[in-house]
């Protein structure tokens, strides 16, 4: 009872960030700020062209617009806090602000996991069943698919974060991370976190394993169909429509699996290196991946390039 009363007084956390490595903070501040601006510009342009250019009113670009919006929301929920932590050693964050930041970040990550699976299904139908593509991927189908992705990510986030923030936290309130990352927060709990671990394992199966399995099976059928195309030019064109999505999937899921599935070192001498590795991996996932998505997936696409030029021309002409 005494411990519970003591933990109920905890009103916030301290974000350690890279305060133990001050030389790295200035370099990463400039680097992350530039990347964040590129994220806003690249994904913002993609959202605009998918809205205002009627030629891009297709399921694939609708999903891409959602993906870009997700990336902007995800980075905005964490990057300003990361940049502030580089300028303020041992940055303080309130209990409620920590919960909100985790809620938004976790929701965006879960939504993107499901959305990438939906995008794989879109490519599967487009290549393996092109004649029925307009019927299967009608607006009445792809809009609910996107909505269900958002709903699933948000519901999962509410469940995971509410369970985490309901735990009692003891005297140590220092989070060895840039932001309020759920695994780092759970380490500070002074209660049994078995339920939290089980809940996260179930969520990882649903939002990581199932989509990856679905994407893998989809690409088995896609590759088998492409190999049956008689002309080399036809095969090349079909592969080009999937290669960008596949690259995004590998970067996104590969980083997530590395973050949450890699074994932790038991060597105390390597703990510091392990902490830095975890932080930088999280940073890569949170900043580099959203920056690469529009470049890999869309900005090199001929349709998007034409739409961007048309948007710039119209804006200049109206002036």
Short mmCIF file of N, CA, C and O in Angstrom, two decimals, residues 103-239:
data_model
loop_
_atom_site.label_atom_id
_atom_site.label_comp_id
_atom_site.label_asym_id
_atom_site.label_seq_id
_atom_site.Cartn_x
_atom_site.Cartn_y
_atom_site.Cartn_z
N UNK A 103 0.67 6.88 -27.40
CA UNK A 103 -0.59 6.51 -28.03
C UNK A 103 -0.56 6.81 -29.52
O UNK A 103 -0.93 5.97 -30.35
N UNK A 104 -0.11 8.01 -29.88
CA UNK A 104 -0.07 8.41 -31.29
C UNK A 104 0.95 7.59 -32.07
O UNK A 104 0.66 7.09 -33.16
N UNK A 105 2.14 7.44 -31.52
CA UNK A 105 3.20 6.70 -32.21
C UNK A 105 2.81 5.25 -32.43
O UNK A 105 2.99 4.69 -33.51
N UNK A 106 2.28 4.61 -31.38
CA UNK A 106 1.90 3.21 -31.46
C UNK A 106 0.75 3.01 -32.43
O UNK A 106 0.70 2.02 -33.18
N UNK A 107 -0.20 3.95 -32.44
CA UNK A 107 -1.34 3.86 -33.35
C UNK A 107 -0.90 3.96 -34.80
O UNK A 107 -1.35 3.21 -35.66
N UNK A 108 0.01 4.91 -35.09
CA UNK A 108 0.49 5.08 -36.47
C UNK A 108 1.28 3.86 -36.94
O UNK A 108 1.14 3.42 -38.08
N UNK A 109 2.10 3.31 -36.05
CA UNK A 109 2.90 2.14 -36.42
C UNK A 109 2.01 0.93 -36.71
O UNK A 109 2.20 0.22 -37.70
N UNK A 110 1.02 0.70 -35.84
CA UNK A 110 0.10 -0.43 -36.05
C UNK A 110 -0.72 -0.27 -37.32
O UNK A 110 -0.94 -1.23 -38.06
N UNK A 111 -1.17 0.96 -37.57
CA UNK A 111 -1.96 1.22 -38.78
C UNK A 111 -1.14 0.96 -40.03
O UNK A 111 -1.62 0.38 -41.01
N UNK A 112 0.13 1.39 -40.01
CA UNK A 112 0.98 1.20 -41.18
C UNK A 112 1.24 -0.28 -41.45
O UNK A 112 1.32 -0.70 -42.60
N UNK A 113 1.37 -1.07 -40.39
CA UNK A 113 1.55 -2.52 -40.57
C UNK A 113 0.41 -3.11 -41.38
O UNK A 113 0.62 -3.87 -42.34
N UNK A 114 -0.82 -2.78 -40.99
CA UNK A 114 -1.99 -3.33 -41.67
C UNK A 114 -2.13 -2.73 -43.06
O UNK A 114 -2.46 -3.44 -44.03
N UNK A 115 -1.85 -1.43 -43.18
CA UNK A 115 -2.01 -0.76 -44.47
C UNK A 115 -1.07 -1.34 -45.53
O UNK A 115 -1.46 -1.48 -46.70
N UNK A 116 0.14 -1.70 -45.14
CA UNK A 116 1.07 -2.31 -46.10
C UNK A 116 0.55 -3.65 -46.60
O UNK A 116 0.77 -4.03 -47.75
N UNK A 117 -0.16 -4.37 -45.73
CA UNK A 117 -0.80 -5.62 -46.15
C UNK A 117 -1.92 -5.36 -47.15
O UNK A 117 -2.08 -6.09 -48.14
N UNK A 118 -2.69 -4.31 -46.92
CA UNK A 118 -3.76 -3.92 -47.85
C UNK A 118 -3.18 -3.55 -49.20
O UNK A 118 -3.74 -3.86 -50.26
N UNK A 119 -2.05 -2.86 -49.18
CA UNK A 119 -1.40 -2.45 -50.43
C UNK A 119 -0.88 -3.67 -51.19
O UNK A 119 -0.89 -3.68 -52.43
N UNK A 120 -0.41 -4.68 -50.46
CA UNK A 120 0.03 -5.91 -51.12
C UNK A 120 -1.14 -6.60 -51.81
O UNK A 120 -1.01 -7.12 -52.92
N UNK A 121 -2.30 -6.60 -51.16
CA UNK A 121 -3.50 -7.18 -51.77
C UNK A 121 -3.88 -6.42 -53.03
O UNK A 121 -4.27 -7.03 -54.05
N UNK A 122 -3.76 -5.11 -52.99
CA UNK A 122 -4.04 -4.28 -54.18
C UNK A 122 -3.14 -4.67 -55.34
O UNK A 122 -3.60 -4.82 -56.49
N UNK A 123 -1.85 -4.86 -55.08
CA UNK A 123 -0.91 -5.27 -56.14
C UNK A 123 -1.21 -6.69 -56.62
O UNK A 123 -1.06 -7.00 -57.81
N UNK A 124 -1.62 -7.55 -55.70
CA UNK A 124 -1.96 -8.93 -56.07
C UNK A 124 -3.14 -8.94 -57.05
O UNK A 124 -3.08 -9.61 -58.09
N UNK A 125 -4.17 -8.19 -56.74
CA UNK A 125 -5.35 -8.16 -57.63
C UNK A 125 -4.99 -7.53 -58.96
O UNK A 125 -5.41 -8.01 -60.03
N UNK A 126 -4.19 -6.45 -58.94
CA UNK A 126 -3.83 -5.74 -60.16
C UNK A 126 -3.04 -6.61 -61.12
O UNK A 126 -3.21 -6.51 -62.35
N UNK A 127 -2.18 -7.49 -60.61
CA UNK A 127 -1.32 -8.30 -61.46
C UNK A 127 -1.91 -9.69 -61.73
O UNK A 127 -1.85 -10.19 -62.86
N UNK A 128 -2.49 -10.29 -60.71
CA UNK A 128 -2.98 -11.66 -60.85
C UNK A 128 -4.42 -11.73 -61.39
O UNK A 128 -4.80 -12.76 -61.95
N UNK A 129 -5.18 -10.68 -61.24
CA UNK A 129 -6.56 -10.69 -61.72
C UNK A 129 -6.92 -9.31 -62.27
O UNK A 129 -7.85 -8.65 -61.79
N UNK A 130 -6.19 -8.85 -63.31
CA UNK A 130 -6.35 -7.47 -63.79
C UNK A 130 -7.74 -7.16 -64.36
O UNK A 130 -8.21 -6.03 -64.25
N UNK A 131 -8.39 -8.15 -64.96
CA UNK A 131 -9.69 -7.91 -65.58
C UNK A 131 -10.76 -7.59 -64.53
O UNK A 131 -11.70 -6.83 -64.80
N UNK A 132 -10.62 -8.16 -63.35
CA UNK A 132 -11.61 -7.93 -62.30
C UNK A 132 -11.15 -6.88 -61.30
O UNK A 132 -11.84 -6.63 -60.30
N UNK A 133 -9.99 -6.26 -61.57
CA UNK A 133 -9.44 -5.26 -60.65
C UNK A 133 -10.42 -4.11 -60.37
O UNK A 133 -10.63 -3.75 -59.20
N UNK A 134 -11.06 -3.51 -61.40
CA UNK A 134 -11.99 -2.41 -61.11
C UNK A 134 -13.18 -2.83 -60.24
O UNK A 134 -13.72 -2.00 -59.50
N UNK A 135 -13.56 -4.10 -60.33
CA UNK A 135 -14.70 -4.57 -59.55
C UNK A 135 -14.29 -4.89 -58.12
O UNK A 135 -14.94 -4.47 -57.15
N UNK A 136 -13.17 -5.63 -57.99
CA UNK A 136 -12.71 -6.03 -56.65
C UNK A 136 -12.23 -4.83 -55.84
O UNK A 136 -12.57 -4.68 -54.67
N UNK A 137 -11.44 -3.95 -56.49
CA UNK A 137 -10.88 -2.79 -55.79
C UNK A 137 -11.69 -1.54 -56.11
O UNK A 137 -11.14 -0.50 -56.47
N UNK A 138 -12.98 -1.64 -55.95
CA UNK A 138 -13.85 -0.47 -56.13
C UNK A 138 -13.74 0.43 -54.91
O UNK A 138 -13.17 0.05 -53.88
N UNK A 139 -14.30 1.63 -55.03
CA UNK A 139 -14.24 2.58 -53.91
C UNK A 139 -14.95 2.02 -52.68
O UNK A 139 -14.54 2.28 -51.54
N UNK A 140 -15.99 1.23 -52.92
CA UNK A 140 -16.73 0.62 -51.81
C UNK A 140 -15.90 -0.43 -51.09
O UNK A 140 -16.25 -0.85 -49.98
N UNK A 141 -14.79 -0.85 -51.69
CA UNK A 141 -13.91 -1.85 -51.08
C UNK A 141 -12.66 -1.21 -50.47
O UNK A 141 -12.32 -1.48 -49.31
N UNK A 142 -11.96 -0.35 -51.23
CA UNK A 142 -10.67 0.13 -50.74
C UNK A 142 -10.80 1.19 -49.65
O UNK A 142 -9.90 1.32 -48.81
N UNK A 143 -11.89 1.95 -49.62
CA UNK A 143 -12.07 2.92 -48.54
C UNK A 143 -12.27 2.21 -47.19
O UNK A 143 -11.60 2.54 -46.20
N UNK A 144 -13.18 1.22 -47.10
CA UNK A 144 -13.30 0.47 -45.83
C UNK A 144 -12.01 -0.26 -45.45
O UNK A 144 -11.73 -0.43 -44.26
N UNK A 145 -11.22 -0.69 -46.44
CA UNK A 145 -9.93 -1.33 -46.14
C UNK A 145 -9.01 -0.37 -45.41
O UNK A 145 -8.36 -0.73 -44.41
N UNK A 146 -8.95 0.86 -45.89
CA UNK A 146 -8.11 1.87 -45.24
C UNK A 146 -8.65 2.23 -43.86
O UNK A 146 -7.88 2.35 -42.89
N UNK A 147 -9.97 2.38 -43.77
CA UNK A 147 -10.59 2.73 -42.49
C UNK A 147 -10.33 1.65 -41.45
O UNK A 147 -10.03 1.94 -40.28
N UNK A 148 -10.43 0.38 -41.86
CA UNK A 148 -10.18 -0.72 -40.93
C UNK A 148 -8.73 -0.75 -40.47
O UNK A 148 -8.43 -1.13 -39.33
N UNK A 149 -7.80 -0.33 -41.34
CA UNK A 149 -6.40 -0.25 -40.96
C UNK A 149 -6.20 0.77 -39.85
O UNK A 149 -5.53 0.51 -38.83
N UNK A 150 -6.81 1.94 -40.02
CA UNK A 150 -6.73 2.98 -39.01
C UNK A 150 -7.39 2.53 -37.71
O UNK A 150 -6.84 2.72 -36.61
N UNK A 151 -8.58 1.94 -37.83
CA UNK A 151 -9.31 1.50 -36.63
C UNK A 151 -8.53 0.46 -35.85
O UNK A 151 -8.43 0.52 -34.61
N UNK A 152 -7.95 -0.51 -36.56
CA UNK A 152 -7.17 -1.55 -35.89
C UNK A 152 -5.96 -0.99 -35.17
O UNK A 152 -5.68 -1.37 -34.02
N UNK A 153 -5.23 -0.09 -35.83
CA UNK A 153 -4.05 0.51 -35.20
C UNK A 153 -4.39 1.33 -33.98
O UNK A 153 -3.71 1.27 -32.95
N UNK A 154 -5.48 2.11 -34.07
CA UNK A 154 -5.88 2.97 -32.95
C UNK A 154 -6.36 2.13 -31.76
O UNK A 154 -5.99 2.39 -30.61
N UNK A 155 -7.20 1.12 -32.03
CA UNK A 155 -7.71 0.28 -30.95
C UNK A 155 -6.58 -0.46 -30.25
O UNK A 155 -6.52 -0.51 -29.00
N UNK A 156 -5.65 -1.00 -31.03
CA UNK A 156 -4.51 -1.70 -30.43
C UNK A 156 -3.67 -0.76 -29.57
O UNK A 156 -3.22 -1.11 -28.47
N UNK A 157 -3.48 0.46 -30.05
CA UNK A 157 -2.69 1.44 -29.31
C UNK A 157 -3.36 1.80 -27.99
O UNK A 157 -2.70 1.87 -26.95
N UNK A 158 -4.67 2.01 -28.02
CA UNK A 158 -5.40 2.34 -26.80
C UNK A 158 -5.26 1.22 -25.77
O UNK A 158 -5.03 1.47 -24.57
N UNK A 159 -5.36 -0.02 -26.23
CA UNK A 159 -5.25 -1.17 -25.32
C UNK A 159 -3.85 -1.25 -24.71
O UNK A 159 -3.69 -1.35 -23.49
N UNK A 160 -2.82 -1.18 -25.56
CA UNK A 160 -1.45 -1.35 -25.08
C UNK A 160 -1.03 -0.20 -24.16
O UNK A 160 -0.44 -0.44 -23.10
N UNK A 161 -1.32 1.03 -24.56
CA UNK A 161 -0.85 2.18 -23.78
C UNK A 161 -1.63 2.32 -22.48
O UNK A 161 -1.06 2.67 -21.44
N UNK A 162 -2.93 2.05 -22.50
CA UNK A 162 -3.72 2.13 -21.26
C UNK A 162 -3.24 1.10 -20.25
O UNK A 162 -3.18 1.38 -19.04
N UNK A 163 -2.86 -0.09 -20.73
CA UNK A 163 -2.32 -1.11 -19.83
C UNK A 163 -0.97 -0.67 -19.26
O UNK A 163 -0.68 -0.87 -18.07
N UNK A 164 -0.13 -0.08 -20.11
CA UNK A 164 1.20 0.34 -19.66
C UNK A 164 1.12 1.48 -18.65
O UNK A 164 1.80 1.46 -17.61
N UNK A 165 0.27 2.47 -18.93
CA UNK A 165 0.21 3.63 -18.05
C UNK A 165 -0.57 3.35 -16.77
O UNK A 165 -0.57 4.17 -15.85
N UNK A 166 -1.26 2.22 -16.70
CA UNK A 166 -1.97 1.85 -15.47
C UNK A 166 -1.03 1.20 -14.45
O UNK A 166 -1.40 1.00 -13.29
N UNK A 167 0.19 0.88 -14.88
CA UNK A 167 1.17 0.26 -13.98
C UNK A 167 1.69 1.26 -12.97
O UNK A 167 1.78 2.46 -13.27
N UNK A 168 2.09 0.79 -11.79
CA UNK A 168 2.74 1.69 -10.82
C UNK A 168 4.21 1.88 -11.20
O UNK A 168 4.86 0.94 -11.64
N UNK A 169 4.72 3.10 -11.03
CA UNK A 169 6.11 3.40 -11.35
C UNK A 169 6.82 3.85 -10.09
O UNK A 169 6.35 4.74 -9.37
N UNK A 170 7.98 3.23 -9.85
CA UNK A 170 8.73 3.51 -8.63
C UNK A 170 9.61 4.75 -8.79
O UNK A 170 9.47 5.51 -9.73
N UNK A 171 10.57 4.89 -7.88
CA UNK A 171 11.38 6.10 -7.82
C UNK A 171 12.10 6.46 -9.10
O UNK A 171 12.19 7.63 -9.46
N UNK A 172 12.67 5.47 -9.80
CA UNK A 172 13.43 5.75 -11.01
C UNK A 172 12.48 6.11 -12.14
O UNK A 172 11.72 5.28 -12.63
N UNK A 173 12.52 7.38 -12.59
CA UNK A 173 11.64 7.81 -13.67
C UNK A 173 12.43 8.26 -14.90
O UNK A 173 11.94 9.04 -15.72
N UNK A 174 13.65 7.77 -15.03
CA UNK A 174 14.51 8.13 -16.16
C UNK A 174 14.32 7.11 -17.29
O UNK A 174 14.57 5.92 -17.12
N UNK A 175 13.85 7.59 -18.44
CA UNK A 175 13.66 6.75 -19.62
C UNK A 175 14.90 6.86 -20.49
O UNK A 175 15.22 7.94 -20.98
N UNK A 176 15.58 5.76 -20.67
CA UNK A 176 16.81 5.75 -21.45
C UNK A 176 16.48 5.68 -22.94
O UNK A 176 16.76 4.69 -23.62
N UNK A 177 15.87 6.76 -23.42
CA UNK A 177 15.43 6.80 -24.82
C UNK A 177 15.21 8.26 -25.23
O UNK A 177 15.26 9.16 -24.41
N UNK A 178 14.99 8.46 -26.56
CA UNK A 178 14.69 9.81 -27.05
C UNK A 178 13.27 10.22 -26.72
O UNK A 178 12.99 11.39 -26.46
N UNK A 179 12.36 9.26 -26.77
CA UNK A 179 10.94 9.52 -26.57
C UNK A 179 10.37 8.51 -25.58
O UNK A 179 11.09 7.63 -25.09
N UNK A 180 9.08 8.62 -25.32
CA UNK A 180 8.42 7.65 -24.45
C UNK A 180 8.10 6.40 -25.28
O UNK A 180 6.99 6.25 -25.80
N UNK A 181 9.11 5.55 -25.40
CA UNK A 181 8.93 4.30 -26.14
C UNK A 181 8.43 3.26 -25.17
O UNK A 181 8.94 3.15 -24.04
N UNK A 182 7.42 2.48 -25.59
CA UNK A 182 6.69 1.63 -24.65
C UNK A 182 7.58 0.62 -23.93
O UNK A 182 7.41 0.38 -22.73
N UNK A 183 8.54 0.02 -24.62
CA UNK A 183 9.41 -0.95 -23.96
C UNK A 183 10.30 -0.29 -22.91
O UNK A 183 10.55 -0.86 -21.84
N UNK A 184 10.75 0.94 -23.21
CA UNK A 184 11.57 1.67 -22.24
C UNK A 184 10.76 2.07 -21.02
O UNK A 184 11.26 2.06 -19.89
N UNK A 185 9.49 2.42 -21.24
CA UNK A 185 8.62 2.79 -20.13
C UNK A 185 8.31 1.57 -19.26
O UNK A 185 8.30 1.66 -18.02
N UNK A 186 8.05 0.42 -19.87
CA UNK A 186 7.73 -0.79 -19.11
C UNK A 186 8.87 -1.21 -18.20
O UNK A 186 8.64 -1.81 -17.14
N UNK A 187 10.10 -0.88 -18.59
CA UNK A 187 11.25 -1.23 -17.75
C UNK A 187 11.22 -0.51 -16.41
O UNK A 187 11.85 -0.96 -15.45
N UNK A 188 10.52 0.60 -16.35
CA UNK A 188 10.48 1.40 -15.11
C UNK A 188 9.39 0.96 -14.16
O UNK A 188 9.33 1.44 -13.02
N UNK A 189 8.50 0.09 -14.61
CA UNK A 189 7.39 -0.34 -13.76
C UNK A 189 7.90 -1.19 -12.60
O UNK A 189 8.83 -2.00 -12.76
N UNK A 190 7.30 -1.01 -11.44
CA UNK A 190 7.71 -1.79 -10.28
C UNK A 190 6.63 -2.83 -9.94
O UNK A 190 6.40 -3.15 -8.78
N UNK A 191 5.98 -3.32 -10.97
CA UNK A 191 4.95 -4.35 -10.80
C UNK A 191 5.16 -5.41 -11.87
O UNK A 191 5.97 -5.24 -12.79
N UNK A 192 4.47 -6.49 -11.73
CA UNK A 192 4.55 -7.59 -12.70
C UNK A 192 3.99 -7.13 -14.05
O UNK A 192 2.86 -6.65 -14.13
N UNK A 193 4.79 -7.25 -15.10
CA UNK A 193 4.35 -6.81 -16.43
C UNK A 193 4.04 -8.00 -17.34
O UNK A 193 4.06 -7.86 -18.57
N UNK A 194 3.75 -9.15 -16.75
CA UNK A 194 3.46 -10.35 -17.54
C UNK A 194 2.28 -10.12 -18.49
O UNK A 194 2.33 -10.50 -19.66
N UNK A 195 1.22 -9.50 -17.97
CA UNK A 195 0.04 -9.23 -18.80
C UNK A 195 0.40 -8.33 -19.97
O UNK A 195 -0.05 -8.54 -21.11
N UNK A 196 1.23 -7.32 -19.70
CA UNK A 196 1.67 -6.42 -20.76
C UNK A 196 2.47 -7.15 -21.82
O UNK A 196 2.30 -6.90 -23.03
N UNK A 197 3.37 -8.02 -21.38
CA UNK A 197 4.19 -8.78 -22.32
C UNK A 197 3.33 -9.69 -23.19
O UNK A 197 3.50 -9.74 -24.41
N UNK A 198 2.39 -10.40 -22.56
CA UNK A 198 1.49 -11.28 -23.31
C UNK A 198 0.67 -10.48 -24.31
O UNK A 198 0.51 -10.87 -25.48
N UNK A 199 0.16 -9.33 -23.86
CA UNK A 199 -0.64 -8.48 -24.74
C UNK A 199 0.16 -7.99 -25.93
O UNK A 199 -0.33 -7.97 -27.07
N UNK A 200 1.43 -7.63 -25.71
CA UNK A 200 2.28 -7.16 -26.80
C UNK A 200 2.65 -8.29 -27.75
O UNK A 200 2.76 -8.08 -28.96
N UNK A 201 2.85 -9.49 -27.21
CA UNK A 201 3.14 -10.64 -28.07
C UNK A 201 1.96 -10.93 -29.00
O UNK A 201 2.13 -11.15 -30.20
N UNK A 202 0.75 -10.90 -28.43
CA UNK A 202 -0.46 -11.11 -29.24
C UNK A 202 -0.57 -10.02 -30.31
O UNK A 202 -0.87 -10.30 -31.47
N UNK A 203 -0.31 -8.77 -29.91
CA UNK A 203 -0.38 -7.66 -30.86
C UNK A 203 0.68 -7.80 -31.95
O UNK A 203 0.42 -7.51 -33.13
N UNK A 204 1.88 -8.26 -31.59
CA UNK A 204 2.94 -8.46 -32.58
C UNK A 204 2.56 -9.54 -33.59
O UNK A 204 2.88 -9.43 -34.78
N UNK A 205 1.88 -10.58 -33.12
CA UNK A 205 1.42 -11.63 -34.04
C UNK A 205 0.40 -11.06 -35.02
O UNK A 205 0.47 -11.29 -36.23
N UNK A 206 -0.55 -10.28 -34.49
CA UNK A 206 -1.62 -9.74 -35.32
C UNK A 206 -1.11 -8.66 -36.27
O UNK A 206 -1.47 -8.65 -37.47
N UNK A 207 -0.27 -7.76 -35.78
CA UNK A 207 0.14 -6.60 -36.58
C UNK A 207 1.49 -6.75 -37.26
O UNK A 207 1.83 -5.92 -38.11
N UNK A 208 2.25 -7.78 -36.90
CA UNK A 208 3.53 -8.01 -37.57
C UNK A 208 3.52 -9.33 -38.34
O UNK A 208 3.70 -9.34 -39.56
N UNK A 209 3.31 -10.42 -37.62
CA UNK A 209 3.42 -11.74 -38.24
C UNK A 209 2.34 -11.96 -39.31
O UNK A 209 2.64 -12.43 -40.42
N UNK A 210 1.08 -11.67 -38.97
CA UNK A 210 -0.01 -11.91 -39.92
C UNK A 210 0.15 -11.08 -41.20
O UNK A 210 0.06 -11.62 -42.31
N UNK A 211 0.38 -9.75 -41.10
CA UNK A 211 0.59 -8.99 -42.34
C UNK A 211 1.79 -9.46 -43.16
O UNK A 211 1.73 -9.50 -44.38
N UNK A 212 2.89 -9.79 -42.46
CA UNK A 212 4.07 -10.28 -43.19
C UNK A 212 3.75 -11.58 -43.92
O UNK A 212 4.15 -11.77 -45.09
N UNK A 213 3.03 -12.48 -43.26
CA UNK A 213 2.63 -13.74 -43.90
C UNK A 213 1.72 -13.46 -45.10
O UNK A 213 1.89 -14.06 -46.17
N UNK A 214 0.78 -12.56 -44.91
CA UNK A 214 -0.15 -12.20 -45.99
C UNK A 214 0.61 -11.59 -47.18
O UNK A 214 0.34 -11.92 -48.34
N UNK A 215 1.54 -10.69 -46.88
CA UNK A 215 2.34 -10.05 -47.94
C UNK A 215 3.20 -11.09 -48.66
O UNK A 215 3.31 -11.08 -49.89
N UNK A 216 3.80 -12.00 -47.90
CA UNK A 216 4.65 -13.04 -48.50
C UNK A 216 3.86 -13.94 -49.44
O UNK A 216 4.30 -14.22 -50.56
N UNK A 217 2.69 -14.38 -48.98
CA UNK A 217 1.84 -15.23 -49.83
C UNK A 217 1.40 -14.47 -51.08
O UNK A 217 1.40 -15.03 -52.19
N UNK A 218 1.05 -13.20 -50.91
CA UNK A 218 0.64 -12.38 -52.05
C UNK A 218 1.75 -12.30 -53.09
O UNK A 218 1.50 -12.43 -54.30
N UNK A 219 2.98 -12.12 -52.62
CA UNK A 219 4.10 -11.97 -53.56
C UNK A 219 4.49 -13.30 -54.19
O UNK A 219 5.08 -13.31 -55.28
N UNK A 220 4.21 -14.40 -53.54
CA UNK A 220 4.43 -15.71 -54.18
C UNK A 220 3.55 -15.82 -55.42
O UNK A 220 4.01 -16.20 -56.50
N UNK A 221 2.28 -15.46 -55.28
CA UNK A 221 1.35 -15.49 -56.41
C UNK A 221 1.71 -14.43 -57.45
O UNK A 221 1.59 -14.66 -58.66
N UNK A 222 2.13 -13.25 -56.99
CA UNK A 222 2.50 -12.18 -57.92
C UNK A 222 3.69 -12.59 -58.77
O UNK A 222 3.68 -12.44 -60.00
N UNK A 223 4.74 -13.11 -58.13
CA UNK A 223 5.93 -13.52 -58.87
C UNK A 223 5.62 -14.66 -59.83
O UNK A 223 6.10 -14.67 -60.97
N UNK A 224 4.81 -15.62 -59.36
CA UNK A 224 4.42 -16.73 -60.24
C UNK A 224 3.68 -16.23 -61.46
O UNK A 224 3.89 -16.72 -62.59
N UNK A 225 2.82 -15.24 -61.30
CA UNK A 225 2.07 -14.68 -62.42
C UNK A 225 2.97 -13.90 -63.36
O UNK A 225 2.87 -14.02 -64.60
N UNK A 226 3.90 -13.13 -62.79
CA UNK A 226 4.81 -12.33 -63.61
C UNK A 226 5.70 -13.23 -64.46
O UNK A 226 5.98 -12.93 -65.63
N UNK A 227 6.17 -14.32 -63.90
CA UNK A 227 7.06 -15.23 -64.63
C UNK A 227 6.36 -15.89 -65.83
O UNK A 227 7.03 -16.38 -66.75
N UNK A 228 5.02 -15.90 -65.79
CA UNK A 228 4.27 -16.48 -66.90
C UNK A 228 4.07 -15.50 -68.04
O UNK A 228 3.62 -15.90 -69.12
N UNK A 229 4.40 -14.23 -67.84
CA UNK A 229 4.26 -13.23 -68.91
C UNK A 229 5.31 -13.52 -69.98
O UNK A 229 6.50 -13.61 -69.69
N UNK A 230 4.90 -13.66 -71.23
CA UNK A 230 5.84 -14.08 -72.27
C UNK A 230 6.93 -13.06 -72.61
O UNK A 230 8.09 -13.42 -72.84
N UNK A 231 6.58 -11.78 -72.65
CA UNK A 231 7.55 -10.77 -73.07
C UNK A 231 8.39 -10.26 -71.89
O UNK A 231 7.88 -10.11 -70.77
N UNK A 232 9.65 -10.00 -72.18
CA UNK A 232 10.55 -9.47 -71.15
C UNK A 232 10.11 -8.08 -70.72
O UNK A 232 10.21 -7.72 -69.54
N UNK A 233 9.62 -7.28 -71.68
CA UNK A 233 9.17 -5.93 -71.36
C UNK A 233 7.96 -5.96 -70.43
O UNK A 233 7.85 -5.15 -69.51
N UNK A 234 7.07 -6.92 -70.67
CA UNK A 234 5.89 -7.06 -69.83
C UNK A 234 6.26 -7.47 -68.41
O UNK A 234 5.69 -6.96 -67.44
N UNK A 235 7.22 -8.38 -68.31
CA UNK A 235 7.68 -8.81 -66.98
C UNK A 235 8.34 -7.66 -66.23
O UNK A 235 8.13 -7.48 -65.03
N UNK A 236 9.14 -6.88 -66.96
CA UNK A 236 9.83 -5.75 -66.35
C UNK A 236 8.84 -4.71 -65.85
O UNK A 236 8.98 -4.17 -64.74
N UNK A 237 7.81 -4.44 -66.64
CA UNK A 237 6.80 -3.46 -66.25
C UNK A 237 6.01 -3.93 -65.03
O UNK A 237 5.72 -3.15 -64.12
N UNK A 238 5.68 -5.22 -65.00
CA UNK A 238 4.94 -5.77 -63.86
C UNK A 238 5.78 -5.73 -62.59
O UNK A 238 5.28 -5.38 -61.52
N UNK A 239 7.06 -6.10 -62.70
CA UNK A 239 7.94 -6.07 -61.54
C UNK A 239 8.10 -4.64 -61.00
O UNK A 239 8.18 -4.43 -59.79
#
